[in-house]
CSV table of C-alpha atoms and ligand atoms in Angstrom, one decimal:
chain,number,residue,atom,x,y,z
A,523,MET,CA,-5.7,14.0,-10.1
A,524,SER,CA,-8.7,13.0,-7.4
A,525,ASP,CA,-10.6,15.9,-5.4
A,526,LEU,CA,-10.3,13.7,-2.7
A,527,PRO,CA,-8.0,14.7,-0.2
A,528,ILE,CA,-4.5,13.4,1.0
A,529,LEU,CA,-4.0,12.9,4.6
A,530,ILE,CA,-0.6,14.2,6.0
A,531,VAL,CA,-0.3,12.6,9.2
A,532,GLY,CA,2.5,14.3,11.3
A,533,GLY,CA,1.7,17.8,9.1
A,534,ALA,CA,3.5,20.3,10.7
A,535,GLY,CA,6.7,18.0,11.2
A,536,LYS,CA,9.6,18.8,9.5
A,537,THR,CA,9.0,16.9,6.9
A,538,GLY,CA,5.1,17.5,6.8
A,539,SER,CA,5.0,20.5,6.9
A,540,ARG,CA,7.4,20.5,3.8
A,541,VAL,CA,5.1,17.7,2.0
A,542,ASN,CA,1.9,19.8,2.2
A,543,GLU,CA,3.9,22.9,1.2
A,544,ARG,CA,4.7,20.5,-1.9
A,545,LEU,CA,1.4,19.0,-2.7
A,546,LEU,CA,-0.3,22.3,-2.5
A,547,ALA,CA,1.5,24.1,-4.9
A,548,ARG,CA,0.4,21.2,-7.3
A,549,GLY,CA,-3.7,22.9,-6.3
A,550,ILE,CA,-3.8,19.3,-4.5
A,551,VAL,CA,-6.2,19.0,-2.0
A,552,THR,CA,-4.4,18.6,1.9
A,553,ARG,CA,-5.4,16.9,5.0
A,554,LEU,CA,-2.4,17.6,7.9
A,555,VAL,CA,-3.7,15.9,11.0
A,556,SER,CA,-1.7,15.6,14.2
A,557,ARG,CA,-3.0,15.1,18.4
A,558,SER,CA,-3.3,19.6,17.8
A,559,THR,CA,-5.2,19.5,15.0
A,560,PRO,CA,-9.1,20.1,14.3
A,561,ILE,CA,-9.8,16.6,12.8
A,562,ALA,CA,-7.5,15.2,15.5
A,563,PHE,CA,-4.7,12.3,15.2
A,564,ASP,CA,-3.0,10.3,17.6
A,565,TRP,CA,-0.8,7.5,17.5
A,566,THR,CA,-1.9,6.1,21.0
A,567,ARG,CA,-5.5,6.6,20.6
A,568,PRO,CA,-6.6,4.4,17.5
A,569,GLN,CA,-10.0,5.6,17.8
A,570,THR,CA,-8.8,8.9,16.6
A,571,TRP,CA,-8.1,7.1,13.0
A,572,ASN,CA,-11.1,6.6,11.6
A,573,ASN,CA,-12.3,10.4,11.0
A,574,ALA,CA,-8.7,11.5,10.1
A,575,LEU,CA,-8.8,8.6,6.6
A,576,GLU,CA,-12.5,9.4,6.1
A,577,GLY,CA,-12.1,10.2,1.7
A,578,ALA,CA,-8.6,10.3,1.7
A,579,SER,CA,-7.1,9.5,-1.4
A,580,LYS,CA,-4.1,8.5,-0.2
A,581,ALA,CA,-1.7,9.6,2.7
A,582,TYR,CA,2.0,10.2,3.9
A,583,VAL,CA,3.1,8.9,7.1
A,584,ALA,CA,5.8,10.2,10.0
A,585,TYR,CA,5.0,8.4,12.6
A,586,GLN,CA,5.8,9.0,16.5
A,587,PRO,CA,7.7,9.2,18.5
A,588,ASP,CA,10.0,7.5,16.5
A,589,ILE,CA,9.3,4.3,13.2
A,590,GLY,CA,11.9,2.5,14.9
A,591,VAL,CA,10.4,2.3,18.8
A,592,ASP,CA,8.6,-0.6,20.0
A,593,GLY,CA,5.0,-0.9,19.1
A,594,ALA,CA,5.7,0.9,15.6
A,595,PRO,CA,5.0,-2.0,13.4
A,596,GLU,CA,2.0,-3.5,15.3
A,597,ALA,CA,0.8,0.3,14.5
A,598,ILE,CA,1.1,0.9,10.8
A,599,MET,CA,0.2,-2.7,10.7
A,600,GLU,CA,-3.7,-1.5,12.6
A,601,PHE,CA,-3.3,1.5,10.6
A,602,GLY,CA,-3.0,0.0,7.7
A,603,ARG,CA,-6.2,-2.4,8.2
A,604,VAL,CA,-8.1,0.5,9.3
A,605,ALA,CA,-6.9,3.0,6.5
A,606,ARG,CA,-7.7,-0.3,3.1
A,607,GLU,CA,-11.1,-0.4,5.4
A,608,LYS,CA,-11.5,3.5,4.2
A,609,GLY,CA,-10.8,3.0,1.1
A,610,LEU,CA,-7.3,4.8,0.8
A,611,GLU,CA,-5.3,3.7,-2.5
A,612,ARG,CA,-2.0,4.8,-1.2
A,613,LEU,CA,0.0,5.0,1.9
A,614,VAL,CA,4.1,7.0,1.6
A,615,LEU,CA,5.8,5.8,4.7
A,616,LEU,CA,9.0,7.3,6.0
A,617,SER,CA,10.9,4.8,7.5
A,618,GLY,CA,14.9,4.8,8.4
A,619,ARG,CA,17.9,2.6,7.3
A,620,GLY,CA,19.2,0.2,9.5
A,621,GLU,CA,16.5,-0.2,12.5
A,622,PRO,CA,14.9,-3.4,13.1
A,623,ASN,CA,11.5,-2.3,14.7
A,624,ALA,CA,11.7,0.6,11.0
A,625,GLN,CA,12.5,-2.6,8.6
A,626,ALA,CA,9.7,-4.4,10.8
A,627,ALA,CA,7.1,-2.2,9.8
A,628,GLU,CA,7.7,-1.1,6.9
A,629,VAL,CA,7.2,-5.1,5.4
A,630,ALA,CA,3.7,-4.3,7.5
A,631,LEU,CA,3.1,-2.1,5.4
A,632,GLN,CA,3.9,-4.2,2.6
A,633,THR,CA,1.5,-6.9,3.7
A,634,SER,CA,-1.3,-4.4,4.0
A,635,GLY,CA,-3.0,-4.9,0.8
A,636,LEU,CA,-2.5,-0.9,0.4
A,637,ASP,CA,-0.3,0.3,-2.6
A,638,TRP,CA,2.7,1.5,-1.1
A,639,THR,CA,6.1,4.0,-0.8
A,640,ILE,CA,8.6,3.3,0.9
A,641,VAL,CA,10.9,6.8,1.8
A,642,ARG,CA,13.9,5.2,4.1
A,643,ALA,CA,15.7,8.1,4.7
A,644,SER,CA,19.5,8.5,6.7
A,645,TRP,CA,20.0,11.1,9.6
A,646,PHE,CA,18.5,14.3,8.4
A,647,ASN,CA,20.4,17.5,8.0
A,648,GLN,CA,17.6,19.9,10.2
A,649,ASN,CA,18.1,17.7,13.1
A,650,PHE,CA,20.7,20.3,13.6
A,651,SER,CA,18.4,23.8,13.1
A,652,GLU,CA,14.5,22.1,13.5
A,653,GLY,CA,15.4,19.5,16.0
A,654,TYR,CA,17.0,18.0,19.0
A,655,LEU,CA,20.5,19.4,18.7
A,656,VAL,CA,19.4,22.7,18.0
A,657,GLU,CA,19.9,23.9,21.3
A,658,SER,CA,23.0,21.9,21.5
A,659,VAL,CA,23.9,23.9,18.1
A,660,LEU,CA,23.0,27.6,20.3
A,661,ALA,CA,25.3,26.2,23.4
A,662,GLY,CA,28.0,25.7,21.1
A,663,GLU,CA,28.8,21.8,21.9
A,664,VAL,CA,27.5,19.3,20.6
A,665,ALA,CA,27.7,16.3,22.4
A,666,LEU,CA,27.2,12.2,21.6
A,667,PRO,CA,27.9,9.3,22.0
A,668,VAL,CA,29.5,8.7,18.3
A,669,GLY,CA,33.2,8.7,16.9
A,670,ALA,CA,34.4,8.5,13.5
A,671,VAL,CA,31.2,7.1,12.1
A,672,PRO,CA,30.5,8.4,8.7
A,673,GLU,CA,26.7,8.9,7.5
A,674,PRO,CA,25.0,10.5,4.5
A,675,PHE,CA,22.9,13.4,6.3
A,676,VAL,CA,19.8,14.0,4.1
A,677,ASP,CA,17.9,17.4,3.4
A,678,VAL,CA,14.7,17.1,4.7
A,679,ASP,CA,13.7,19.1,1.4
A,680,ASP,CA,15.3,16.4,-0.8
A,681,VAL,CA,12.8,14.0,1.3
A,682,ALA,CA,9.6,15.8,0.7
A,683,ASP,CA,10.4,16.5,-2.4
A,684,VAL,CA,10.9,12.2,-3.0
A,685,VAL,CA,7.5,11.8,-0.6
A,686,ALA,CA,5.6,14.6,-3.6
A,687,ALA,CA,6.8,12.2,-6.2
A,688,ALA,CA,5.7,9.0,-4.9
A,689,LEU,CA,2.0,10.7,-3.7
A,690,THR,CA,1.4,11.5,-7.3
A,691,ASP,CA,3.1,9.8,-9.8
A,692,GLU,CA,1.7,6.2,-10.2
A,693,ARG,CA,5.7,5.2,-11.1
A,694,HIS,CA,6.9,5.2,-8.1
A,695,ALA,CA,4.1,2.8,-6.2
A,696,ASN,CA,5.2,-0.3,-4.6
A,697,LYS,CA,9.0,1.2,-4.5
A,698,ILE,CA,11.0,1.3,-1.4
A,699,TYR,CA,13.8,4.4,-1.7
A,700,GLU,CA,16.6,4.7,0.5
A,701,VAL,CA,17.3,8.8,0.8
A,702,THR,CA,20.7,9.8,1.6
A,703,GLY,CA,23.0,12.8,1.2
A,704,PRO,CA,25.1,12.9,-1.5
A,705,ARG,CA,28.2,12.1,1.1
A,706,ALA,CA,28.7,10.7,4.1
A,707,LEU,CA,29.7,13.1,6.9
A,708,THR,CA,31.2,12.6,11.4
A,709,PHE,CA,29.0,15.0,13.1
A,710,ALA,CA,32.4,16.2,14.1
A,711,ASP,CA,32.8,17.0,10.4
A,712,ALA,CA,29.4,18.3,10.2
A,713,VAL,CA,29.5,20.1,13.7
A,714,ALA,CA,33.2,21.8,12.1
A,715,GLU,CA,31.0,22.6,9.0
A,716,ILE,CA,28.2,24.6,10.8
A,717,ALA,CA,30.5,26.4,13.2
A,718,GLY,CA,32.8,27.5,9.7
A,719,PHE,CA,29.0,29.0,8.5
A,720,THR,CA,28.2,30.3,11.7
A,721,GLY,CA,31.6,32.6,12.8
A,722,ARG,CA,31.3,31.3,15.9
A,723,PRO,CA,33.3,28.3,17.8
A,724,ILE,CA,30.8,25.5,18.5
A,725,ARG,CA,32.9,21.8,18.5
A,726,TYR,CA,32.0,18.3,19.2
A,727,THR,CA,32.8,16.4,21.6
A,728,ARG,CA,31.9,11.9,22.1
A,729,ILE,CA,30.8,11.4,25.2
A,730,THR,CA,29.5,8.5,26.5
A,731,HIS,CA,26.2,6.9,26.6
A,732,GLU,CA,26.0,7.2,30.4
A,733,GLY,CA,26.6,11.2,29.7
A,734,PHE,CA,24.1,11.2,27.2
A,735,ILE,CA,21.4,9.6,28.8
A,736,ASP,CA,22.3,11.4,32.4
A,737,GLY,CA,22.8,15.4,29.7
A,738,MET,CA,19.4,14.5,28.7
A,739,ARG,CA,17.5,14.2,31.9
A,740,LYS,CA,18.9,16.9,33.2
A,741,ALA,CA,18.2,19.3,30.3
A,742,GLY,CA,14.4,17.5,31.3
A,743,LEU,CA,13.8,14.9,28.9
A,744,PRO,CA,11.2,12.4,29.7
A,745,ASP,CA,12.5,8.7,30.1
A,746,ASP,CA,11.0,7.3,27.6
A,747,HIS,CA,12.5,9.9,25.3
A,748,VAL,CA,15.8,10.0,26.5
A,749,ALA,CA,15.8,5.8,26.6
A,750,LEU,CA,14.9,5.9,22.6
A,751,LEU,CA,17.5,8.2,21.2
A,752,ASP,CA,20.3,6.4,23.0
A,753,GLU,CA,19.0,3.2,21.6
A,754,LEU,CA,19.1,5.0,18.1
A,755,PHE,CA,22.6,6.1,18.5
A,756,ARG,CA,23.3,2.4,20.1
A,757,VAL,CA,21.9,0.4,17.0
A,758,VAL,CA,21.7,2.6,13.8
A,759,LEU,CA,25.1,4.2,13.7
A,760,ASP,CA,27.8,1.7,14.2
A,761,GLY,CA,28.8,2.5,10.3
A,762,ARG,CA,26.0,0.3,8.6
A,763,ASN,CA,24.0,3.2,6.8
A,764,ALA,CA,27.7,5.0,5.5
A,765,ASN,CA,26.8,4.3,1.9
A,766,ALA,CA,25.5,7.1,0.1
A,767,THR,CA,22.7,6.3,-2.3
A,768,ASN,CA,21.5,8.1,-5.6
A,769,ASP,CA,17.9,7.4,-5.0
A,770,ILE,CA,17.2,11.0,-4.9
A,771,GLU,CA,18.6,11.4,-7.9
A,772,LYS,CA,17.0,8.6,-9.6
A,773,VAL,CA,13.2,9.9,-8.5
A,774,LEU,CA,14.3,13.6,-9.0
A,775,GLU,CA,16.4,13.2,-12.1
A,776,ARG,CA,18.7,15.6,-10.2
A,777,PRO,CA,21.1,15.5,-7.1
A,778,ALA,CA,20.3,15.2,-3.9
A,779,ARG,CA,21.4,18.8,-1.5
A,780,ASP,CA,24.6,18.6,0.2
A,781,PHE,CA,24.8,18.8,3.6
A,782,SER,CA,27.0,22.3,3.1
A,783,GLY,CA,24.2,24.1,0.6
A,784,TYR,CA,22.3,23.3,4.1
A,785,ALA,CA,24.4,24.3,6.4
A,786,ARG,CA,25.1,28.2,5.1
A,787,ALA,CA,21.6,28.7,4.1
A,788,ALA,CA,20.7,27.9,7.8
A,789,ALA,CA,23.0,29.9,9.1
A,790,ALA,CA,22.4,32.6,6.8
A,791,THR,CA,18.3,32.6,8.4
A,792,GLY,CA,19.7,33.0,12.2
A,793,VAL,CA,18.5,29.9,13.7
A,794,TRP,CA,22.0,29.1,15.6
A,795,GLY,CA,22.4,32.9,16.2
A,796,ALA,CA,24.0,36.0,15.3
B,224,NAP,N1,15.5,13.0,12.6
B,224,NAP,C1,15.6,11.8,11.2
B,224,NAP,O1,16.6,11.9,11.1
B,224,NAP,C2,15.1,10.2,10.9
B,224,NAP,C3,15.5,10.0,9.9
B,224,NAP,C4,14.7,8.6,9.6
B,224,NAP,C5,13.5,8.9,9.6
B,224,NAP,N2,12.7,9.2,10.8
B,224,NAP,C6,11.4,9.4,10.4
B,224,NAP,O2,10.8,10.6,10.5
B,224,NAP,C7,9.4,10.3,11.6
B,224,NAP,C8,9.4,11.9,12.5
B,224,NAP,O3,9.1,12.8,11.3
B,224,NAP,P1,9.2,14.1,10.8
B,224,NAP,O4,10.7,14.6,11.1
B,224,NAP,O5,8.6,15.0,9.7
B,224,NAP,O6,8.2,14.5,12.7
B,224,NAP,P2,8.4,15.7,13.5
B,224,NAP,O7,9.1,16.7,12.9
B,224,NAP,O8,9.1,15.3,14.3
B,224,NAP,O9,6.5,16.0,14.3
B,224,NAP,C9,5.7,15.8,13.1
B,224,NAP,C10,4.5,15.9,13.9
B,224,NAP,O10,4.0,14.7,14.9
B,224,NAP,C11,3.4,15.1,16.2
B,224,NAP,N3,3.4,14.1,16.9
B,224,NAP,C12,3.9,14.5,18.3
B,224,NAP,N4,3.2,13.0,19.0
B,224,NAP,C13,2.0,12.2,17.8
B,224,NAP,C14,1.0,11.5,18.5
B,224,NAP,N5,1.6,10.3,19.4
B,224,NAP,N6,0.0,11.6,17.4
B,224,NAP,C15,0.5,12.1,16.3
B,224,NAP,N7,1.0,12.8,16.1
B,224,NAP,C16,1.9,13.0,17.1
B,224,NAP,C17,3.3,16.2,16.5
B,224,NAP,O11,2.3,17.1,16.3
B,224,NAP,P3,1.3,17.1,17.8
B,224,NAP,O12,2.6,17.4,18.5
B,224,NAP,O13,0.2,18.2,17.1
B,224,NAP,O14,0.6,15.9,17.8
B,224,NAP,C18,4.5,17.0,15.7
B,224,NAP,O15,4.2,18.4,14.6
B,224,NAP,C19,9.6,9.3,12.6
B,224,NAP,O16,8.9,8.3,12.2
B,224,NAP,C20,11.3,9.5,12.4
B,224,NAP,O17,11.2,8.1,13.0
B,224,NAP,C21,13.8,10.2,11.4
């Protein structure tokens, strides 16, 4: 294993921080970057990319604000070009299932000339405890513009395990892994499970897209973020991603973590109130 650092773009985030823990546990040197790190990295400022890539052997990329947004494919293409110039060997990209821009970003990476691994994830369990849904759970109502569409929520700890494997084992070069949890739940099912483990009443309400947009604006989210979230619910949650895969089991040789285990453990941390 090389002594050169593995770059983690989005190092303080849900996946990046976990990937970092796993690499450090294996004695691998890492370099975490985002806008607020000593070596600053900003997707909107390509002049920051060179320093971050300097001397790195491989990279894990969690694109911001979302791999599904317009401009993501172009940014990944340009980042891949700079990374190749800098001598990077392999790039592991976190992608999203069923999103046209995400799939275009994957193609940009695949044609970059770098070795690559694509980890295409379903919705994270941790959106309920570390992401934008935590406030709603705490408030006792999760209101989203989606009905009884099954989604095989994936645990971010499994995503990080797959990414760490991809960064450290040559067998994962030039592969696409579609990572999901072992079973599909509707958002109402997921919220009911969380309520069960917290012992508090938390209800799920299906709302209109207009109501969703209005609520997020009132909560102070910037317009571009509101539009992005609404787009994700419109485009991705139409049932196209309802099937669970066994890619986590194939890579890690153990079953994927189930939503119930996640909800029980997260409830025990007190993140959703006592
Ligand atoms: N959530 C899901 O269900 C899901 C499912 C599939 C795929 N994904 C993909 O997962 C990725 C997000 O990964 P994550 O959840 O691990 O990350 P995250 O927790 O959302 O955040 C990662 C970090 O990104 C940094 N950041 C924000 N804007 C940035 C910018 N302009 N330039 C550089 N860094 C920036 C932030 O740190 P600073 O403030 O220090 O910059 C933040 O700590 C997205 O590409 C999304 O499409 C998400």
